[in-house]
mmCIF file of C-alpha atoms and ligand atoms in Angstrom:
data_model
loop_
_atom_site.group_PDB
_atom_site.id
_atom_site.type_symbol
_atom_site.label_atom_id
_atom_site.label_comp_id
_atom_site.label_asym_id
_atom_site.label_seq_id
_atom_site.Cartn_x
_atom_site.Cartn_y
_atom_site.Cartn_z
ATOM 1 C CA UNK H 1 24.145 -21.478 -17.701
ATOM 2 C CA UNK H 2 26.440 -18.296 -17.646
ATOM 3 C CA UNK H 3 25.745 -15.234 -20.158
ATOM 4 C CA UNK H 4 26.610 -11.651 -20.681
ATOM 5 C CA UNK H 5 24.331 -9.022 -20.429
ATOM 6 C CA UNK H 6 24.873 -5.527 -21.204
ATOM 7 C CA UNK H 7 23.605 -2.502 -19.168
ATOM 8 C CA UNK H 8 21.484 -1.488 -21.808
ATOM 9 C CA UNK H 9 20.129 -4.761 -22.576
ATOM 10 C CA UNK H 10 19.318 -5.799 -18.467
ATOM 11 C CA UNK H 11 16.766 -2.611 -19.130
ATOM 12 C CA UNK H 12 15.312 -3.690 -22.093
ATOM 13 C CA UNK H 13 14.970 -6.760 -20.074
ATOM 14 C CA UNK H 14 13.167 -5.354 -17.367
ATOM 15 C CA UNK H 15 11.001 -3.211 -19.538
ATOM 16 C CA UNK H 16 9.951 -6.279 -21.673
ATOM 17 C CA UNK H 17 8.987 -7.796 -18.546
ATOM 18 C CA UNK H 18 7.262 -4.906 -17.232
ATOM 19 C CA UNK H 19 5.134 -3.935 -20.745
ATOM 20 C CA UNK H 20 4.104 -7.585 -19.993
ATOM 21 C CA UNK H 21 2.631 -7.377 -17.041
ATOM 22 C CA UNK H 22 5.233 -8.817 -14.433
ATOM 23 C CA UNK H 23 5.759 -7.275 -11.387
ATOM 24 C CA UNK H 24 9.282 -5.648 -11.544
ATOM 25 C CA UNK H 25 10.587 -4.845 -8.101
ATOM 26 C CA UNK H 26 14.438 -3.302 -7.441
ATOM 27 C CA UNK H 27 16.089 -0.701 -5.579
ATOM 28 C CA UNK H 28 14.855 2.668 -6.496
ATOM 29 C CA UNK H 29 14.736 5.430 -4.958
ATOM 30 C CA UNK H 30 11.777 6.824 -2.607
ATOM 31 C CA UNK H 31 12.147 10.574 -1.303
ATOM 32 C CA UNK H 32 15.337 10.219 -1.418
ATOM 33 C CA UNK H 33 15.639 6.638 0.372
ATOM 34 C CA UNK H 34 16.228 3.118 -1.401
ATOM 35 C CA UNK H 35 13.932 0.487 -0.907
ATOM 36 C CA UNK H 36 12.798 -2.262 -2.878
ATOM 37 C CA UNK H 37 9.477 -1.443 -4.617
ATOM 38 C CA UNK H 38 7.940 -2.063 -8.533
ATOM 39 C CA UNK H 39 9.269 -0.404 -11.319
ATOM 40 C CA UNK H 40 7.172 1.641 -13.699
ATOM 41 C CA UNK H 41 10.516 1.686 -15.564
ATOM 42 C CA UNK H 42 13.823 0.277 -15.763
ATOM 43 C CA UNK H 43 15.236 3.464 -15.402
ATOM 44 C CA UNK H 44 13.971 3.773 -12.166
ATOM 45 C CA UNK H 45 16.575 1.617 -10.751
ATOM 46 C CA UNK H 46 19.397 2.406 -8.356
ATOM 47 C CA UNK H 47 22.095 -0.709 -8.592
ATOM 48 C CA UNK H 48 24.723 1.030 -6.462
ATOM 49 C CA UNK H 49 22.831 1.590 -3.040
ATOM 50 C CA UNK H 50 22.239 -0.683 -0.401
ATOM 51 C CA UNK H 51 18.082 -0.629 0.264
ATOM 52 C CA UNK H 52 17.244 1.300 3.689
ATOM 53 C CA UNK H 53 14.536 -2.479 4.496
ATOM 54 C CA UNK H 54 15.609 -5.564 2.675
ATOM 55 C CA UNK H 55 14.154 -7.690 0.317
ATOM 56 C CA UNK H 56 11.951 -10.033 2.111
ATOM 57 C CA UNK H 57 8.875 -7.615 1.938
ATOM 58 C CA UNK H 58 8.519 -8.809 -2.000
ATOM 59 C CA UNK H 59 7.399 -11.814 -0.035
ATOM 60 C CA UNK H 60 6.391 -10.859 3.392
ATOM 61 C CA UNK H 61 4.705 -6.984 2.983
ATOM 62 C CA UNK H 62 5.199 -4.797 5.984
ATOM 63 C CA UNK H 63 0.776 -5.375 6.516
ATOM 64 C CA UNK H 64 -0.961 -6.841 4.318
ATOM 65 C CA UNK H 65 -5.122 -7.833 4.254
ATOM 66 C CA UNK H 66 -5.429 -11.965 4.895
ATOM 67 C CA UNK H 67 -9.018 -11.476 4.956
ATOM 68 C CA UNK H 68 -12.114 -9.395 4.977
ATOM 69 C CA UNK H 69 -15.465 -9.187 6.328
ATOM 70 C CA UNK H 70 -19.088 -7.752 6.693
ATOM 71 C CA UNK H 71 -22.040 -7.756 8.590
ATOM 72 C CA UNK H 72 -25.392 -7.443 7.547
ATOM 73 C CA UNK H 73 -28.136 -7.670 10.285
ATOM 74 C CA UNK H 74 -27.343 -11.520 11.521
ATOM 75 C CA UNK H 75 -25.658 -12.078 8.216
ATOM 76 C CA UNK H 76 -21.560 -12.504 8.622
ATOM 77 C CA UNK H 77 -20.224 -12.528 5.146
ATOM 78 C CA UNK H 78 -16.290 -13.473 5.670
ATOM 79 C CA UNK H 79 -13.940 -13.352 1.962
ATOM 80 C CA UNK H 80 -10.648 -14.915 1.749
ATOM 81 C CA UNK H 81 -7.890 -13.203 -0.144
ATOM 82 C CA UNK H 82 -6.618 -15.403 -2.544
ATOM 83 C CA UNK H 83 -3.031 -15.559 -2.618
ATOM 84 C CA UNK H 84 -3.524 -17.506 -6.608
ATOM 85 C CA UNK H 85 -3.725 -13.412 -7.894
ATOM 86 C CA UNK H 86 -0.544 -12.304 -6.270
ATOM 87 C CA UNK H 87 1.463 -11.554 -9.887
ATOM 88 C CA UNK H 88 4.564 -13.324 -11.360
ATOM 89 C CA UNK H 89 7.293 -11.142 -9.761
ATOM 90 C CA UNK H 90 11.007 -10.425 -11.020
ATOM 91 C CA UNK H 91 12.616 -9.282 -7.983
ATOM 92 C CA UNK H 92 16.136 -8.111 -8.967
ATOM 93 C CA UNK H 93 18.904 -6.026 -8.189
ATOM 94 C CA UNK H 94 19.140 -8.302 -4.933
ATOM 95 C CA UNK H 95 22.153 -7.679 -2.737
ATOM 96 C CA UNK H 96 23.591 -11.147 -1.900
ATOM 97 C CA UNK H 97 22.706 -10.209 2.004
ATOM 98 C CA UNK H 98 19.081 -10.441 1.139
ATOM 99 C CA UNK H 99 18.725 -12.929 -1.449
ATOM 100 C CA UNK H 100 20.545 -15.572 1.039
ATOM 101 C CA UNK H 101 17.763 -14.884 3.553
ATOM 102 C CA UNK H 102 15.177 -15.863 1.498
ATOM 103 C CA UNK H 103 15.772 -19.348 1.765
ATOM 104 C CA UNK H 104 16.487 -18.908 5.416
ATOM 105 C CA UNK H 105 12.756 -17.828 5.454
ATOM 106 C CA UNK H 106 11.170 -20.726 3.696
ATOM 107 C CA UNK H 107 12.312 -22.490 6.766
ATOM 108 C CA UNK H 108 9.675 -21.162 9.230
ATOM 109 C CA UNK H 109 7.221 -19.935 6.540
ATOM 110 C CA UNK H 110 6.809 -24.091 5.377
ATOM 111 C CA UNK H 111 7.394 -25.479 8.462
ATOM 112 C CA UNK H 112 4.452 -26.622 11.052
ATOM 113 C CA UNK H 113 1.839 -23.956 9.252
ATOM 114 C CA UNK H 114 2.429 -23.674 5.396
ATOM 115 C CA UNK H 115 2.160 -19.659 4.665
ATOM 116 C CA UNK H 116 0.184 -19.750 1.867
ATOM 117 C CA UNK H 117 0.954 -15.624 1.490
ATOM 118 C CA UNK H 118 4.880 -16.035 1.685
ATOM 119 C CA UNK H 119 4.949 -19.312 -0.443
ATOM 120 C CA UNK H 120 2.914 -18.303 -3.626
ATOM 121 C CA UNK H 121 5.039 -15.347 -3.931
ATOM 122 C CA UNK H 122 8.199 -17.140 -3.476
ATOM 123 C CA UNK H 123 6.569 -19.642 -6.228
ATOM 124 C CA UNK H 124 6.144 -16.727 -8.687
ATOM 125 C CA UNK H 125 9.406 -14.949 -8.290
ATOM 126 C CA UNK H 126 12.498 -15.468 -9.654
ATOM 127 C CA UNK H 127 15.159 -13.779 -7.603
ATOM 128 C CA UNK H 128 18.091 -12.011 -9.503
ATOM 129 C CA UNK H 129 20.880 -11.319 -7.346
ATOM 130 C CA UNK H 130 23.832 -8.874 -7.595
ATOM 131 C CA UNK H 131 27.371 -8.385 -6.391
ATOM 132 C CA UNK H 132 28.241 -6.058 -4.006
ATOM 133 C CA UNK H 133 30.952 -3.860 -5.056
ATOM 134 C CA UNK H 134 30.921 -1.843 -1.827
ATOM 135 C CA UNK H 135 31.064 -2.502 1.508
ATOM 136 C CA UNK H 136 30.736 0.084 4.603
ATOM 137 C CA UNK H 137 31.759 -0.175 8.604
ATOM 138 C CA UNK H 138 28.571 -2.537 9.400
ATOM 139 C CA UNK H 139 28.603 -4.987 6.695
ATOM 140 C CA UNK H 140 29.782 -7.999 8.142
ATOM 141 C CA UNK H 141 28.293 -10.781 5.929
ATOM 142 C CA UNK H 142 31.890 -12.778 5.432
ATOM 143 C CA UNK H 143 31.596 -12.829 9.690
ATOM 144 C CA UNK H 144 28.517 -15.203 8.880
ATOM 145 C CA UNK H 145 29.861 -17.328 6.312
ATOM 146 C CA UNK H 146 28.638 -15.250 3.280
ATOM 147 C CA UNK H 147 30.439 -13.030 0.839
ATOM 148 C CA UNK H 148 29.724 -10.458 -2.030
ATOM 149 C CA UNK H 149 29.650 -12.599 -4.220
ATOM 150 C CA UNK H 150 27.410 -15.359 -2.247
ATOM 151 C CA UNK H 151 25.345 -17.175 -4.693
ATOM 152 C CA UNK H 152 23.011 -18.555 -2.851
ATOM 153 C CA UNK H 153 18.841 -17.619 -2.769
ATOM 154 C CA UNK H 154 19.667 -15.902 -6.198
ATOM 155 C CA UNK H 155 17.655 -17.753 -9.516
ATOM 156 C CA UNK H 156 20.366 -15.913 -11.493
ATOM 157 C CA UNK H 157 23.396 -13.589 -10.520
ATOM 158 C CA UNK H 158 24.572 -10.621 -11.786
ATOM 159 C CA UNK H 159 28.771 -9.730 -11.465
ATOM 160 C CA UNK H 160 29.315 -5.969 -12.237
ATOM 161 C CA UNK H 161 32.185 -6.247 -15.325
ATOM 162 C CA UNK H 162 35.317 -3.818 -15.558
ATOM 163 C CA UNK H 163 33.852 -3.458 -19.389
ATOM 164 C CA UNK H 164 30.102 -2.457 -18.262
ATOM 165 C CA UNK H 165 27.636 -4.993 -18.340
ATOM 166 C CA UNK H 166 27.050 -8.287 -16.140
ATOM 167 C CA UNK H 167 28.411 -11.874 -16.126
ATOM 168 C CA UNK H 168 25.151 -13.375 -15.802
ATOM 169 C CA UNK H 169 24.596 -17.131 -14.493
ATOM 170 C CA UNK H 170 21.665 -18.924 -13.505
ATOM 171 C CA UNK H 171 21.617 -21.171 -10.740
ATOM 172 C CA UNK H 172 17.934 -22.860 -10.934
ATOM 173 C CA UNK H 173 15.137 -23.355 -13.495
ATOM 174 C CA UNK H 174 13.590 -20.203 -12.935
ATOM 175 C CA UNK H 175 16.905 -17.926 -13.136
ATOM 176 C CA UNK H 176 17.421 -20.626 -16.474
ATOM 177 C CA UNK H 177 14.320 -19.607 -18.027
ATOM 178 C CA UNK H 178 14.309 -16.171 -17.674
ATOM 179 C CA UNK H 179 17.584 -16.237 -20.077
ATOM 180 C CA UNK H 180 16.041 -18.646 -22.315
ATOM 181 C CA UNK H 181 12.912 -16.678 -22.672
ATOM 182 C CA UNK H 182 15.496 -13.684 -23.459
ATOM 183 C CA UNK H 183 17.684 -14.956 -25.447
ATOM 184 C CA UNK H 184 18.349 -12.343 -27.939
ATOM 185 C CA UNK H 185 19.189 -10.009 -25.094
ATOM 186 C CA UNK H 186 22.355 -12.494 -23.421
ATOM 187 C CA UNK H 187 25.197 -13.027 -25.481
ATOM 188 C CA UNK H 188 27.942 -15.477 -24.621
ATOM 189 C CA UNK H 189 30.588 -15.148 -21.657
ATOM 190 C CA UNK H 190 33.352 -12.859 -22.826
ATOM 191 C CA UNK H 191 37.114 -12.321 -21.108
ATOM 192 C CA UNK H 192 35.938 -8.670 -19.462
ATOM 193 C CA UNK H 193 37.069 -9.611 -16.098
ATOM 194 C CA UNK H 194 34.751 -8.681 -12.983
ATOM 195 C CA UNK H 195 35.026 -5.236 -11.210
ATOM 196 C CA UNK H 196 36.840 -5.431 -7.545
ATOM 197 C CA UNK H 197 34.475 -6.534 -5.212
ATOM 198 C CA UNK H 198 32.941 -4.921 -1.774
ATOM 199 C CA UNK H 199 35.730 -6.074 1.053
ATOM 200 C CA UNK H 200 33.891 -6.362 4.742
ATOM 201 C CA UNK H 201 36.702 -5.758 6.871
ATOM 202 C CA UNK H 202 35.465 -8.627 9.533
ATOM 203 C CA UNK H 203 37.020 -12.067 10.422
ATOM 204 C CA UNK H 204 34.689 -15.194 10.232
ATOM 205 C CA UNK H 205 32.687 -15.264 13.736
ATOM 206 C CA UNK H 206 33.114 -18.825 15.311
ATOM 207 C CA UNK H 207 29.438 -19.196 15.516
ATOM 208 C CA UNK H 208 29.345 -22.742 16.920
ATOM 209 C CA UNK H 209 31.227 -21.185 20.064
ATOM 210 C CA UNK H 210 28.896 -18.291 20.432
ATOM 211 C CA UNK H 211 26.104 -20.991 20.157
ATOM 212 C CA UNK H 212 27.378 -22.936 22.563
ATOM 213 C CA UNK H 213 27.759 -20.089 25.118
ATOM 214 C CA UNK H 214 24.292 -18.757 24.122
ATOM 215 C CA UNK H 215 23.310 -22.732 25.004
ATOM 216 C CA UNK H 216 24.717 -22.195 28.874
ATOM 217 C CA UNK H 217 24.008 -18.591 29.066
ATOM 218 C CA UNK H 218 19.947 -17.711 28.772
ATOM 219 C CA UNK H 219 20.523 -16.046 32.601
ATOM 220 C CA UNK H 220 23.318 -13.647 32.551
ATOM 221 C CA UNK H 221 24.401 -10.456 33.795
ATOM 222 C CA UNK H 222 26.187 -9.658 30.416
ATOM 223 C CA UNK H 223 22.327 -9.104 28.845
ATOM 224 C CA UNK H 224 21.801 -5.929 31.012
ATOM 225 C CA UNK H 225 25.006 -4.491 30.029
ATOM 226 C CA UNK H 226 24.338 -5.094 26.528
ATOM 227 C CA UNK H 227 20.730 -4.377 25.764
ATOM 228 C CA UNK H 228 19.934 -2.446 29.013
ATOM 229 C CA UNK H 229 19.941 0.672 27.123
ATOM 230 C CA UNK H 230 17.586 -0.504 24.267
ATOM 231 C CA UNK H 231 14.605 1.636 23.533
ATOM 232 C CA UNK H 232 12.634 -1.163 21.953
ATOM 233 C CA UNK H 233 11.496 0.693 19.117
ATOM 234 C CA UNK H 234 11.939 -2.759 17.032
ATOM 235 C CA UNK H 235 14.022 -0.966 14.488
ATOM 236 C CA UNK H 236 16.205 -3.724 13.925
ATOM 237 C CA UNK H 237 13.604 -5.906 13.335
ATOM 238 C CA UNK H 238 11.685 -4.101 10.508
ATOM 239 C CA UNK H 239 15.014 -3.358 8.775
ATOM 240 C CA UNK H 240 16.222 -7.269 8.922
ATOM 241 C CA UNK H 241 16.383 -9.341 6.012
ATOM 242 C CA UNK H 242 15.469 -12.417 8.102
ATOM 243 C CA UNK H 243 13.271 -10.873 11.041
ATOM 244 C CA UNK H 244 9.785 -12.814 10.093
ATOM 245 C CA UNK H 245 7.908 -11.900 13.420
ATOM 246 C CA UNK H 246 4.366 -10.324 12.453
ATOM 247 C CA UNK H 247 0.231 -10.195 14.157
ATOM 248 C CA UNK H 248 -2.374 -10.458 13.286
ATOM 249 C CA UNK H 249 -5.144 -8.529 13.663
ATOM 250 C CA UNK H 250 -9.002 -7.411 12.792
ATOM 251 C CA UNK H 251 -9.223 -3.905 11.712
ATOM 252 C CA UNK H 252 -12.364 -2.552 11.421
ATOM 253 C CA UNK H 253 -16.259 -1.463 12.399
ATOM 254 C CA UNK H 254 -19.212 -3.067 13.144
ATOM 255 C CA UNK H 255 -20.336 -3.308 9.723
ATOM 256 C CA UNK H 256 -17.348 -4.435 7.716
ATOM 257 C CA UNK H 257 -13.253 -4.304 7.889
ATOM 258 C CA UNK H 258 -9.837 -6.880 7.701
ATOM 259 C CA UNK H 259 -8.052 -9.062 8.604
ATOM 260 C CA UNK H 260 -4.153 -8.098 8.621
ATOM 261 C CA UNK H 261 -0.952 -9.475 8.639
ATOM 262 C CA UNK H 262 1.639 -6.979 10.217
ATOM 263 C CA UNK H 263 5.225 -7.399 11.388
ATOM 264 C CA UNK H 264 5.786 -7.192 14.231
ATOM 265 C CA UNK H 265 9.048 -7.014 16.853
ATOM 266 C CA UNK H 266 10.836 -9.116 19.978
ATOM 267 C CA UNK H 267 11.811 -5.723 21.279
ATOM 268 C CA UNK H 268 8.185 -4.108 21.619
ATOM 269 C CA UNK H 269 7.134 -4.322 25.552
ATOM 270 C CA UNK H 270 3.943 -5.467 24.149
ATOM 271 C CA UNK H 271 4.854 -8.608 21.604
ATOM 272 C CA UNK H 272 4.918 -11.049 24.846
ATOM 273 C CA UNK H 273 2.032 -9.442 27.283
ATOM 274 C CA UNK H 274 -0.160 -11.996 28.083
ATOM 275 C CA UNK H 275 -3.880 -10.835 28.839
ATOM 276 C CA UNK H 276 -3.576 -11.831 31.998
ATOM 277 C CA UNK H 277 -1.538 -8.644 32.439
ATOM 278 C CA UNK H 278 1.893 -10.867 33.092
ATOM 279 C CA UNK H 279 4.606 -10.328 31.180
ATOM 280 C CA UNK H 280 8.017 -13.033 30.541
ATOM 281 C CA UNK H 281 10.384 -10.467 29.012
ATOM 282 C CA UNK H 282 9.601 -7.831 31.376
ATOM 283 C CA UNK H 283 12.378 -5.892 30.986
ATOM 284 C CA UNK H 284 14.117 -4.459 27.471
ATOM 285 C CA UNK H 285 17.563 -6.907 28.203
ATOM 286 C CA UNK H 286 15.169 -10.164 28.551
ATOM 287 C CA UNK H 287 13.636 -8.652 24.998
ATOM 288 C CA UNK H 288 16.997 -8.142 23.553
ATOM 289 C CA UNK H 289 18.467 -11.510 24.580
ATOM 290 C CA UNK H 290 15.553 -13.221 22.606
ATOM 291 C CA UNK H 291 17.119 -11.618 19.500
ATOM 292 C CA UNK H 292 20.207 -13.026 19.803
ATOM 293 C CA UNK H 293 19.068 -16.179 20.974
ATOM 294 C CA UNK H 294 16.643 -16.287 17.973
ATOM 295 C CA UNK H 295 19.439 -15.578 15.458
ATOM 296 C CA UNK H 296 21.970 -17.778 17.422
ATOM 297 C CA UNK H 297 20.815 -20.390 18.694
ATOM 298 C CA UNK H 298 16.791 -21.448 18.284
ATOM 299 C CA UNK H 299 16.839 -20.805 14.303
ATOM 300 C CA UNK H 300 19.852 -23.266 14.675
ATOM 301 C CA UNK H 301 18.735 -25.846 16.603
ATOM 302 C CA UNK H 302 15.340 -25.395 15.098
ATOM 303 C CA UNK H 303 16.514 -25.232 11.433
ATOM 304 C CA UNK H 304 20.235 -25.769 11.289
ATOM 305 C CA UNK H 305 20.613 -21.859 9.860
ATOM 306 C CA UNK H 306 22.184 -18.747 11.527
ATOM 307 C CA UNK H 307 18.772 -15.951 11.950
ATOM 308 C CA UNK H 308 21.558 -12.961 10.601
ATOM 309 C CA UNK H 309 23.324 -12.495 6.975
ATOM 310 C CA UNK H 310 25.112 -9.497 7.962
ATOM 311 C CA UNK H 311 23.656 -7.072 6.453
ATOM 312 C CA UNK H 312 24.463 -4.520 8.889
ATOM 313 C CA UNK H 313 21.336 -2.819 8.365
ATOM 314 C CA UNK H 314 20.292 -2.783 12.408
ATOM 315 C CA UNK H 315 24.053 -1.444 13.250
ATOM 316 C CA UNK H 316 23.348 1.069 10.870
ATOM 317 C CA UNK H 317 19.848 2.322 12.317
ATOM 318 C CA UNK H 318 19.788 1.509 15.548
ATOM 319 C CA UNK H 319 19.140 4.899 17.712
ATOM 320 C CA UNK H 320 21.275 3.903 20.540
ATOM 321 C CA UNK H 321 24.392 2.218 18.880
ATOM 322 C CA UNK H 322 23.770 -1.887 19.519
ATOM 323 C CA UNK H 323 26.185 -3.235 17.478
ATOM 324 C CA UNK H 324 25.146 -6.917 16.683
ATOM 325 C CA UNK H 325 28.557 -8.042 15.536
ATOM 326 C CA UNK H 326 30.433 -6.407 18.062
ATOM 327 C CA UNK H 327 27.785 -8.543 20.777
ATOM 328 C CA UNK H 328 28.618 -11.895 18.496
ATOM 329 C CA UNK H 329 32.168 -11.129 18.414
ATOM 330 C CA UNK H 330 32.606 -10.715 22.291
ATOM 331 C CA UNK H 331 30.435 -13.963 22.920
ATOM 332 C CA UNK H 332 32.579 -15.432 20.853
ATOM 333 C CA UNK H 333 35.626 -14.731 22.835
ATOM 334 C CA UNK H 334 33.761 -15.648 26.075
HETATM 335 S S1 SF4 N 1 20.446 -9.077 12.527
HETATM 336 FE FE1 SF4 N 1 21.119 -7.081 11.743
HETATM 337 S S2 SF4 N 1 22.969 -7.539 10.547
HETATM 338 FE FE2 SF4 N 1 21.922 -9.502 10.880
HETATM 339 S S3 SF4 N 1 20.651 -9.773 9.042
HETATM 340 FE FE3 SF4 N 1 19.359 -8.763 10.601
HETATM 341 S S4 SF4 N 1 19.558 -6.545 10.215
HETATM 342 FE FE4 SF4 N 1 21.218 -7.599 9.100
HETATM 343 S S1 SF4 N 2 17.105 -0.738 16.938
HETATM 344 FE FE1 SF4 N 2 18.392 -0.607 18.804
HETATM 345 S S2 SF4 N 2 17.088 0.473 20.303
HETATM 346 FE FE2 SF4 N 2 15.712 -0.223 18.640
HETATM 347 S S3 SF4 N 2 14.944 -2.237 19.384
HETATM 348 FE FE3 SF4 N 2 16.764 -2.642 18.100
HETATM 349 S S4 SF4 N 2 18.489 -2.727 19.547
HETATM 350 FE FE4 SF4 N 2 16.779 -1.728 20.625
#
């Protein structure tokens, strides 16, 4: 179904939805940074800035409580949360970077263990994506097959019009009927053609070649002179669209406390300690080669999907200059 929306009228939307109750989440801005967190009002919302941590916490919070307990004498009382309460969630604004992970996600979050956290939030909310009109030097999404205009993991997408206001079309039931629930605020396509579009100046990466050297290569001296000067402070990880590593662990006293659910990162020296004191990745390049492995080649021969959108976000952040793409690129070359 495609629709026009005007600016004015994608705010009345999302007050409407938020006077109703439904949990409105969208770039805004938080001392100064933008990150994707509820609205109290449509106002609130920054469309033109990429989010400093990406969508996938509107699914996947940064900690969250799985469970609590408490202790009375011999008596263990132990409460499930109950993921049925999490709210119906509009989760818009979505740069086309992030909403394409999503379904990337539902991979490993449905796969041997169903995540009953992840997938009753990605039941309730309907994703609605937007186009990137701007692109900096770490974007490289079009490297990994996406675009600005990518489509997919978006319910309905927004395109930025040289008029004002969106071109607006829905690409599943939910993006469907949250127009026809609207429909007094959508009007009919018009000829307003779309603003110019964010340009990432990268070629396509030929990722079935770096796979394929990634397949021959787990020992190699090329990891130390690519990751040797990693701190590990897992940086990348938190600020990855697609990055779904967490712990879990009980927080509490003797009398009562919680469960939790907390990401967690490849490049800590503690995620693969063993208690026996030994560790595998022992050293920060043996930490750093599981990340590219993980995106490269065990998500794909796992799941048939590339672990990396190119968002650019870890480029971006990352204290001591790793440049993912320019890693991908050279393998690629190999
Ligand atoms: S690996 Fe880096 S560029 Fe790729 S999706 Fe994650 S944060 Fe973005
Ligand atoms: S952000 Fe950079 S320094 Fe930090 S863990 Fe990632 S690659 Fe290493």
């Amino acid at each position: 179904m495609q629709k026009f929306i005007s600016e004015q009228n994608l705010h009345t939307l999302l007050d409407k939805l938020i006077a109703e109750g439904t949990r409105v989440v969208a770039p805004r801005m938080n001392a100064g940074t933008p990150l994707y967190e509820p609205l109290k009002s449509a106002s609130e919302m920054v469309a033109d800035q990429l989010p400093r941590r990406s969508g996938k916490e509107a699914f996947f919070p940064l900690c969250e409580d799985i469970m609590t307990y408490e202790k009375e004498g011999q008596k263990v009382t132990l409460k499930d949360i109950d993921p049925a309460r999490f709210p119906e969630t509009v989760l818009v604004g979505v740069r086309p970077c992030d909403a394409a992970a999503i379904p990337v996600l539902d991979a490993v979050f449905s796969w041997d263990y169903k995540d009953e956290f992840f997938l009753e939030r990605r039941k309730k909310t309907t994703i609605v994506g937007l186009a990137c009109t701007s692109a900096d030097d770490a974007c490289f999404c079009t490297a990994v097959g996406l675009s600005p205009s990518e489509t997919r993991g978006s319910d309905l997408f927004l395109t930025p019009l040289e008029d004002g206001g969106y071109a607006c079309e829905s690409y599943s039931e939910k993006g469907e009927a949250l127009i026809k629930g609207h429909l007094e605020l959508f009007a009919e396509p018009g000829n307003s053609r779309a603003v110019s579009l964010a340009q990432p100046q990268t070629e396509k990466f030929d990722l079935k070649k770096v796979k394929a050297w990634l397949d021959e290569h787990f020992e190699d001296s090329s990891w130390d002179s690519i990751a040797t000067r990693c701190v590990g402070c897992g940086a990348c990880a938190f600020v990855c669209p697609v990055c779904h590593c967490f712990d879990i662990v009980d927080e509490g006293t003797e009398k009562s406390g919680k469960r939790r659910k907390n990401w967690d990162a490849c490049g800590f020296w503690k995620f693969t300690h063993h208690a026996s004191g030994h560790n595998p990745r022992d050293q920060q390049p043996k930490r750093y080669r599981n990340r590219i492995m993980h995106k490269f080649k065990y998500y794909e021969d796992k799941f048939g999907q590339t672990l990396c959108t190119g968002c650019g976000r870890c480029i971006r952040l990352c204290p001591v200059g790793i440049d993912i793409a320019q890693i991908v690129e050279e393998i690629s070359k190999k």
